[in-house]
């Protein structure tokens, strides 16, 4: 993440660049439009890290703070370490979303926030979970709260980008190593 931060700091479109651990999240200030920010981040990922086709989710500081404020699964009723947020680049297809709603995932819970383009997940038992949240780029509740805190503590923090953790693993390494066989999962796939 330090390398990504340094690469973005060299670009004139980003200031006050910060990262949070190895979570794949970058906070920065920018006056650029979201499409331009997306393009610039992709250029940096390609030029400096040989990464292509990386999904990037861009959110304003306000949207991250609204994500925290709008969580339907707040403690103490729901255990914070069991809460996840999936950041989406678009709202899911209504037909598929309706079909998903017909499946019983209890005791797990989920809720789509169409305005924020996120899905909140509450997974009470990791050992027995049915809803496969790995299909989405998600963050745990601690990380989401930390991002909101970092965004609010920065003067004029305007934009944050979530660069997916799964894509951070060097594709250079993956290209050199044979692929591992895929495991079948009994969990429901969306």
GROMACS .gro file of C-alpha atoms in nm:
model
  190
    1UNK     CA    1   0.000   0.000   0.000
    2UNK     CA    2   0.294   0.234   0.059
    3UNK     CA    3   0.394   0.192  -0.305
    4UNK     CA    4   0.042   0.267  -0.424
    5UNK     CA    5   0.026   0.573  -0.199
    6UNK     CA    6   0.361   0.698  -0.335
    7UNK     CA    7   0.249   0.640  -0.694
    8UNK     CA    8  -0.072   0.836  -0.645
    9UNK     CA    9   0.113   1.116  -0.464
   10UNK     CA   10   0.329   1.162  -0.776
   11UNK     CA   11   0.017   1.220  -0.986
   12UNK     CA   12  -0.098   1.582  -0.991
   13UNK     CA   13  -0.464   1.479  -0.960
   14UNK     CA   14  -0.432   1.357  -0.600
   15UNK     CA   15  -0.330   1.528  -0.275
   16UNK     CA   16  -0.326   1.421   0.091
   17UNK     CA   17  -0.308   1.054  -0.010
   18UNK     CA   18  -0.357   0.808   0.276
   19UNK     CA   19  -0.400   0.432   0.291
   20UNK     CA   20  -0.545   0.209   0.559
   21UNK     CA   21  -0.328  -0.093   0.639
   22UNK     CA   22  -0.332  -0.352   0.359
   23UNK     CA   23  -0.707  -0.318   0.317
   24UNK     CA   24  -0.698  -0.194  -0.041
   25UNK     CA   25  -0.839   0.145   0.049
   26UNK     CA   26  -0.694   0.479  -0.049
   27UNK     CA   27  -0.821   0.815   0.070
   28UNK     CA   28  -0.721   1.135  -0.105
   29UNK     CA   29  -0.834   1.479  -0.205
   30UNK     CA   30  -0.910   1.559  -0.565
   31UNK     CA   31  -1.099   1.814  -0.769
   32UNK     CA   32  -1.134   1.570  -1.059
   33UNK     CA   33  -1.456   1.399  -1.166
   34UNK     CA   34  -1.503   1.035  -1.063
   35UNK     CA   35  -1.450   0.906  -1.420
   36UNK     CA   36  -1.116   1.088  -1.444
   37UNK     CA   37  -1.010   0.963  -1.101
   38UNK     CA   38  -1.095   0.607  -1.206
   39UNK     CA   39  -0.892   0.646  -1.524
   40UNK     CA   40  -0.591   0.793  -1.343
   41UNK     CA   41  -0.590   0.515  -1.081
   42UNK     CA   42  -0.607   0.255  -1.357
   43UNK     CA   43  -0.313   0.421  -1.533
   44UNK     CA   44  -0.109   0.409  -1.210
   45UNK     CA   45  -0.201   0.045  -1.145
   46UNK     CA   46  -0.100  -0.049  -1.499
   47UNK     CA   47   0.220   0.156  -1.519
   48UNK     CA   48   0.357   0.092  -1.170
   49UNK     CA   49   0.216  -0.251  -1.081
   50UNK     CA   50   0.132  -0.421  -1.414
   51UNK     CA   51  -0.229  -0.460  -1.299
   52UNK     CA   52  -0.510  -0.436  -1.553
   53UNK     CA   53  -0.887  -0.471  -1.536
   54UNK     CA   54  -0.895  -0.401  -1.163
   55UNK     CA   55  -1.242  -0.309  -1.036
   56UNK     CA   56  -1.225   0.024  -0.855
   57UNK     CA   57  -1.502   0.162  -0.638
   58UNK     CA   58  -1.491   0.537  -0.588
   59UNK     CA   59  -1.682   0.697  -0.304
   60UNK     CA   60  -1.684   1.048  -0.164
   61UNK     CA   61  -1.606   1.103   0.202
   62UNK     CA   62  -1.974   1.191   0.249
   63UNK     CA   63  -2.082   0.859   0.094
   64UNK     CA   64  -1.851   0.665   0.325
   65UNK     CA   65  -1.991   0.850   0.625
   66UNK     CA   66  -2.346   0.782   0.501
   67UNK     CA   67  -2.254   0.414   0.468
   68UNK     CA   68  -2.177   0.410   0.840
   69UNK     CA   69  -2.485   0.612   0.935
   70UNK     CA   70  -2.721   0.400   0.721
   71UNK     CA   71  -2.615   0.056   0.846
   72UNK     CA   72  -2.930  -0.142   0.933
   73UNK     CA   73  -2.731  -0.395   1.137
   74UNK     CA   74  -2.588  -0.176   1.410
   75UNK     CA   75  -2.448  -0.301   1.740
   76UNK     CA   76  -2.540  -0.394   2.008
   77UNK     CA   77  -2.813  -0.602   1.841
   78UNK     CA   78  -2.566  -0.715   1.575
   79UNK     CA   79  -2.206  -0.802   1.657
   80UNK     CA   80  -1.977  -0.553   1.478
   81UNK     CA   81  -1.720  -0.812   1.374
   82UNK     CA   82  -1.993  -0.998   1.183
   83UNK     CA   83  -2.094  -0.698   0.970
   84UNK     CA   84  -1.962  -0.649   0.616
   85UNK     CA   85  -2.028  -0.394   0.346
   86UNK     CA   86  -2.006  -0.474  -0.025
   87UNK     CA   87  -1.930  -0.175  -0.245
   88UNK     CA   88  -2.088  -0.205  -0.589
   89UNK     CA   89  -2.018  -0.023  -0.913
   90UNK     CA   90  -2.388  -0.044  -1.002
   91UNK     CA   91  -2.714  -0.158  -0.847
   92UNK     CA   92  -2.782  -0.530  -0.907
   93UNK     CA   93  -3.027  -0.632  -1.177
   94UNK     CA   94  -3.377  -0.613  -1.019
   95UNK     CA   95  -3.472  -0.956  -1.155
   96UNK     CA   96  -3.168  -1.124  -0.997
   97UNK     CA   97  -3.207  -0.927  -0.675
   98UNK     CA   98  -3.570  -1.041  -0.649
   99UNK     CA   99  -3.463  -1.401  -0.707
  100UNK     CA  100  -3.202  -1.369  -0.432
  101UNK     CA  101  -3.472  -1.245  -0.195
  102UNK     CA  102  -3.665  -1.569  -0.246
  103UNK     CA  103  -3.381  -1.777  -0.098
  104UNK     CA  104  -3.367  -1.832   0.278
  105UNK     CA  105  -3.022  -1.736   0.403
  106UNK     CA  106  -3.124  -1.712   0.770
  107UNK     CA  107  -2.981  -1.647   1.017
  108UNK     CA  108  -2.777  -1.428   0.784
  109UNK     CA  109  -2.916  -1.093   0.686
  110UNK     CA  110  -2.847  -0.856   0.401
  111UNK     CA  111  -2.984  -0.526   0.280
  112UNK     CA  112  -2.927  -0.337  -0.044
  113UNK     CA  113  -2.894   0.041  -0.031
  114UNK     CA  114  -2.956   0.142  -0.392
  115UNK     CA  115  -2.868   0.508  -0.338
  116UNK     CA  116  -2.524   0.428  -0.194
  117UNK     CA  117  -2.476   0.122  -0.419
  118UNK     CA  118  -2.383  -0.103  -0.129
  119UNK     CA  119  -2.503  -0.423   0.031
  120UNK     CA  120  -2.484  -0.461   0.407
  121UNK     CA  121  -2.427  -0.817   0.527
  122UNK     CA  122  -2.462  -0.963   0.874
  123UNK     CA  123  -2.307  -1.310   0.904
  124UNK     CA  124  -2.350  -1.444   1.261
  125UNK     CA  125  -2.164  -1.774   1.209
  126UNK     CA  126  -1.873  -1.788   0.965
  127UNK     CA  127  -1.847  -2.165   1.000
  128UNK     CA  128  -2.197  -2.217   0.864
  129UNK     CA  129  -2.263  -1.923   0.640
  130UNK     CA  130  -2.472  -1.973   0.326
  131UNK     CA  131  -2.443  -1.637   0.154
  132UNK     CA  132  -2.113  -1.617  -0.032
  133UNK     CA  133  -1.996  -1.261   0.026
  134UNK     CA  134  -1.666  -1.332  -0.152
  135UNK     CA  135  -1.845  -1.263  -0.480
  136UNK     CA  136  -1.852  -0.896  -0.383
  137UNK     CA  137  -1.574  -0.657  -0.299
  138UNK     CA  138  -1.653  -0.615   0.067
  139UNK     CA  139  -1.502  -0.455   0.373
  140UNK     CA  140  -1.552  -0.547   0.734
  141UNK     CA  141  -1.729  -0.302   0.962
  142UNK     CA  142  -1.408  -0.200   1.139
  143UNK     CA  143  -1.248  -0.097   0.810
  144UNK     CA  144  -1.557   0.097   0.697
  145UNK     CA  145  -1.563   0.286   1.028
  146UNK     CA  146  -1.191   0.360   1.007
  147UNK     CA  147  -1.230   0.495   0.653
  148UNK     CA  148  -1.516   0.719   0.767
  149UNK     CA  149  -1.304   0.842   1.057
  150UNK     CA  150  -1.004   0.910   0.833
  151UNK     CA  151  -1.221   1.088   0.577
  152UNK     CA  152  -1.382   1.312   0.838
  153UNK     CA  153  -1.051   1.397   1.007
  154UNK     CA  154  -0.899   1.522   0.682
  155UNK     CA  155  -0.980   1.876   0.598
  156UNK     CA  156  -1.155   1.880   0.261
  157UNK     CA  157  -1.131   1.502   0.212
  158UNK     CA  158  -1.337   1.465  -0.100
  159UNK     CA  159  -1.280   1.125  -0.247
  160UNK     CA  160  -1.189   0.774  -0.149
  161UNK     CA  161  -1.126   0.473  -0.366
  162UNK     CA  162  -1.150   0.112  -0.268
  163UNK     CA  163  -0.900  -0.083  -0.474
  164UNK     CA  164  -1.006  -0.445  -0.430
  165UNK     CA  165  -0.792  -0.655  -0.199
  166UNK     CA  166  -0.827  -0.959  -0.420
  167UNK     CA  167  -0.670  -0.772  -0.708
  168UNK     CA  168  -0.381  -0.635  -0.504
  169UNK     CA  169  -0.212  -0.971  -0.493
  170UNK     CA  170   0.051  -0.930  -0.756
  171UNK     CA  171  -0.061  -1.059  -1.093
  172UNK     CA  172   0.308  -1.097  -1.168
  173UNK     CA  173   0.326  -1.372  -0.903
  174UNK     CA  174   0.007  -1.531  -1.032
  175UNK     CA  175   0.143  -1.540  -1.385
  176UNK     CA  176   0.454  -1.728  -1.271
  177UNK     CA  177   0.272  -1.986  -1.061
  178UNK     CA  178   0.034  -2.255  -1.187
  179UNK     CA  179  -0.326  -2.194  -1.093
  180UNK     CA  180  -0.464  -2.393  -0.803
  181UNK     CA  181  -0.768  -2.610  -0.871
  182UNK     CA  182  -1.098  -2.444  -0.784
  183UNK     CA  183  -1.275  -2.580  -0.476
  184UNK     CA  184  -1.645  -2.643  -0.492
  185UNK     CA  185  -1.840  -2.450  -0.238
  186UNK     CA  186  -2.163  -2.556  -0.073
  187UNK     CA  187  -2.242  -2.192  -0.008
  188UNK     CA  188  -2.500  -2.015  -0.217
  189UNK     CA  189  -2.356  -1.808  -0.498
  190UNK     CA  190  -2.523  -1.486  -0.612
   0.00000   0.00000   0.00000
